[in-house]
XYZ file of C-alpha atoms in Angstrom:
243
model
C 0.018 0.004 0.007
C 1.068 3.575 -0.771
C 0.425 5.712 2.292
C 0.538 9.493 2.215
C 0.178 11.256 5.541
C -0.226 14.942 6.310
C 1.604 15.966 3.105
C 2.139 19.671 2.476
C 3.778 21.503 -0.347
C 4.350 25.216 -0.708
C 5.579 27.264 -3.679
C 6.492 30.502 -1.936
C 3.304 31.665 -0.217
C 1.155 29.382 -2.311
C 0.011 26.396 -0.224
C -0.455 23.885 -3.058
C -1.024 20.670 -1.123
C -2.747 20.899 2.259
C -2.426 18.040 4.727
C -3.021 15.335 2.095
C -4.002 11.965 3.644
C -4.367 9.177 1.154
C -4.043 5.389 1.032
C -3.586 3.712 -2.368
C -4.008 -0.108 -2.501
C -1.303 -2.045 -4.288
C -2.106 -3.428 -7.731
C -5.070 -1.066 -8.086
C -5.728 1.837 -10.452
C -6.499 5.190 -8.869
C -7.642 8.142 -10.975
C -7.077 11.674 -9.635
C -9.490 14.312 -10.875
C -10.121 17.985 -10.196
C -9.913 21.356 -11.878
C -6.692 22.806 -13.288
C -4.501 24.212 -10.530
C -6.018 22.009 -7.831
C -2.715 20.306 -7.023
C -3.192 16.973 -8.863
C 0.060 17.073 -10.815
C 2.009 18.390 -7.831
C 0.826 15.404 -5.833
C 2.218 13.055 -8.471
C 5.458 14.969 -8.643
C 5.797 14.672 -4.822
C 5.238 10.963 -4.967
C 7.965 10.680 -7.628
C 10.134 13.145 -5.637
C 10.385 15.479 -8.620
C 9.110 17.990 -5.989
C 10.122 17.675 -2.396
C 7.208 18.021 0.075
C 7.653 20.522 2.898
C 6.210 18.153 5.553
C 4.395 14.877 5.937
C 5.436 11.397 4.825
C 5.075 8.918 1.969
C 5.425 5.209 2.625
C 5.469 2.243 0.277
C 5.487 -1.343 1.474
C 7.261 -0.530 4.748
C 9.744 2.053 3.364
C 8.861 5.523 4.618
C 10.098 8.973 3.680
C 9.582 11.455 6.536
C 9.928 14.927 5.137
C 10.214 16.522 8.553
C 13.751 15.046 8.572
C 16.695 15.124 6.190
C 16.324 12.086 3.974
C 19.541 10.376 2.883
C 20.055 10.530 -0.888
C 20.446 6.761 -1.089
C 17.016 6.294 0.531
C 15.297 8.741 -1.758
C 16.918 7.175 -4.820
C 15.880 3.753 -3.736
C 12.284 5.032 -3.410
C 12.218 6.720 -6.836
C 13.425 3.544 -8.514
C 10.112 2.016 -7.501
C 8.185 4.654 -9.460
C 7.869 5.402 -13.161
C 6.329 8.640 -14.425
C 4.801 9.491 -17.771
C 4.337 13.190 -18.497
C 1.851 14.997 -20.685
C 4.675 16.478 -22.820
C 6.388 13.078 -23.466
C 9.850 14.406 -22.341
C 11.778 12.198 -24.785
C 15.389 12.987 -25.632
C 15.113 14.544 -29.115
C 18.602 13.443 -30.224
C 18.047 9.799 -29.345
C 16.049 7.124 -31.167
C 13.088 5.403 -29.584
C 15.291 2.472 -28.618
C 18.025 4.751 -27.170
C 15.405 6.658 -25.126
C 14.248 3.418 -23.547
C 17.692 1.922 -22.719
C 19.201 5.114 -21.296
C 17.965 4.775 -17.683
C 18.319 1.001 -17.316
C 22.019 1.330 -18.350
C 22.884 4.476 -16.304
C 20.660 3.894 -13.211
C 20.139 0.156 -13.028
C 23.639 -0.599 -14.410
C 22.352 -3.147 -16.934
C 24.486 -4.188 -19.835
C 23.645 -2.599 -23.151
C 22.720 -6.023 -24.551
C 20.318 -6.804 -21.724
C 18.771 -3.318 -21.825
C 18.344 -3.506 -25.605
C 16.676 -6.915 -25.459
C 14.229 -5.733 -22.801
C 13.601 -2.495 -24.728
C 12.713 -4.392 -27.903
C 10.245 -6.476 -25.940
C 8.667 -3.316 -24.507
C 8.439 -1.808 -28.027
C 6.521 -4.909 -29.074
C 4.291 -4.462 -26.002
C 3.350 -0.890 -26.979
C 3.047 -1.825 -30.731
C 6.030 0.133 -31.984
C 8.827 -2.356 -32.612
C 9.153 -1.070 -36.192
C 9.838 2.466 -34.878
C 12.916 1.477 -32.797
C 15.303 3.554 -34.940
C 13.015 6.555 -35.306
C 13.678 9.900 -33.600
C 10.937 11.661 -31.685
C 10.354 14.247 -34.456
C 9.621 11.358 -36.835
C 6.848 10.018 -34.553
C 3.266 11.145 -33.984
C 2.315 12.412 -30.532
C 0.555 9.163 -29.710
C 3.649 7.181 -30.739
C 5.916 9.455 -28.675
C 3.694 8.875 -25.619
C 3.727 5.126 -26.090
C 7.545 5.285 -26.283
C 7.487 7.324 -23.061
C 5.380 4.620 -21.440
C 7.787 1.939 -22.615
C 10.646 4.015 -21.137
C 8.914 4.140 -17.811
C 8.262 0.417 -17.845
C 11.947 -0.252 -18.643
C 12.786 0.704 -15.052
C 10.492 -2.092 -13.800
C 8.597 0.202 -11.445
C 6.105 -0.931 -8.890
C 4.142 2.318 -9.124
C 3.190 3.928 -12.463
C 2.301 7.636 -12.461
C 0.556 9.224 -15.431
C 0.186 13.006 -15.469
C -2.449 13.913 -18.051
C -0.943 11.436 -20.514
C -3.250 12.325 -23.398
C -3.833 16.077 -22.946
C -1.472 16.895 -25.837
C -3.107 14.404 -28.253
C -6.001 14.531 -30.635
C -8.929 12.141 -29.929
C -7.786 9.356 -32.279
C -4.266 9.228 -30.830
C -5.660 9.647 -27.318
C -7.637 6.406 -27.745
C -4.445 4.403 -28.547
C -2.665 5.611 -25.417
C -5.710 5.151 -23.134
C -6.160 1.581 -24.442
C -2.502 0.849 -23.557
C -3.011 2.187 -20.009
C -6.173 0.026 -19.751
C -4.092 -3.019 -20.566
C -1.438 -2.043 -18.044
C -4.148 -1.676 -15.377
C -4.792 -5.426 -15.739
C -1.173 -6.208 -14.872
C 0.697 -6.169 -11.578
C 1.185 -2.427 -11.239
C -0.061 0.178 -8.782
C -1.281 2.979 -11.072
C -2.128 6.611 -10.428
C -3.513 8.622 -13.314
C -4.331 12.339 -13.450
C -6.884 12.928 -16.175
C -9.727 15.048 -17.367
C -11.245 12.142 -19.380
C -14.161 11.090 -17.237
C -15.157 8.194 -19.492
C -11.693 6.751 -18.999
C -11.797 7.465 -15.260
C -15.100 5.624 -14.981
C -13.856 2.671 -17.098
C -10.414 2.030 -15.694
C -10.437 3.186 -12.061
C -10.727 1.106 -8.913
C -10.962 4.359 -6.978
C -11.310 8.008 -7.903
C -9.803 10.830 -5.797
C -11.244 14.325 -6.164
C -8.766 17.098 -5.392
C -9.973 20.644 -4.851
C -7.765 23.612 -3.930
C -5.005 21.375 -2.637
C -7.243 19.174 -0.521
C -8.869 15.805 -1.026
C -12.562 16.506 -1.170
C -13.719 12.935 -1.682
C -12.629 9.493 -2.774
C -14.405 6.289 -3.739
C -15.574 4.503 -6.850
C -16.629 6.667 -9.738
C -20.286 5.738 -9.124
C -19.966 6.627 -5.443
C -18.646 10.099 -6.327
C -21.592 10.676 -8.731
C -24.018 9.994 -5.847
C -22.417 12.343 -3.355
C -24.426 15.333 -2.215
C -21.567 17.754 -2.929
C -22.206 20.739 -5.192
C -18.561 21.167 -6.254
C -18.108 17.545 -7.267
C -21.509 17.322 -8.998
C -20.737 20.513 -10.906
C -17.329 19.167 -12.018
C -18.614 15.788 -13.144
C -21.657 17.167 -14.948
C -19.455 19.660 -16.845
C -17.074 16.962 -18.106
C -19.713 14.319 -18.901
């Protein structure tokens, strides 16, 4: 289980995350929803330690990071190896091929041999349906193809937790469907998945639990159907607008 306790994050005077308390079951898919600027992406970035929380703690399967104390670099690095993040803007290296993008981290971080990393990368390219694009550079790929390469790159680190930050927001509807179908397939595998999205049909279809974030606070959580039945004006307004 992923346990987040009393998590706070400030950017200057802006209190972005306010005493976040959240438990995420292992091997389940949790979808995080809420309006732009509510803190959803910041929450993912804190879990991945791309942002350092100002207080609180994050624990995963007995390993806890307490942000009220100085955390040894080795401990934070060990934690981040358990997570894989996919961004809305793909974040591929433009000067590297699809294959090179995927093998970079396994070689430099996990210290795998080039041969082992390449063999695993080719298998991941088959998994995301892009084996024939292994020698293509990002500018030669569509947005949907770039995002599937980014997902393969995250999977190459063999993470236990997969984090998706608006993975289809930069894609047109046809390309969006390809990426969402891939995430649906991954949700059936042995990953703990957190997805930030504005696609409510996808949230309803793929989620085990939905978390509604509003102004840096968790307003509600439960199944999608449970959220639709809540007597909460803010949630009802949000869901009705996007459906």
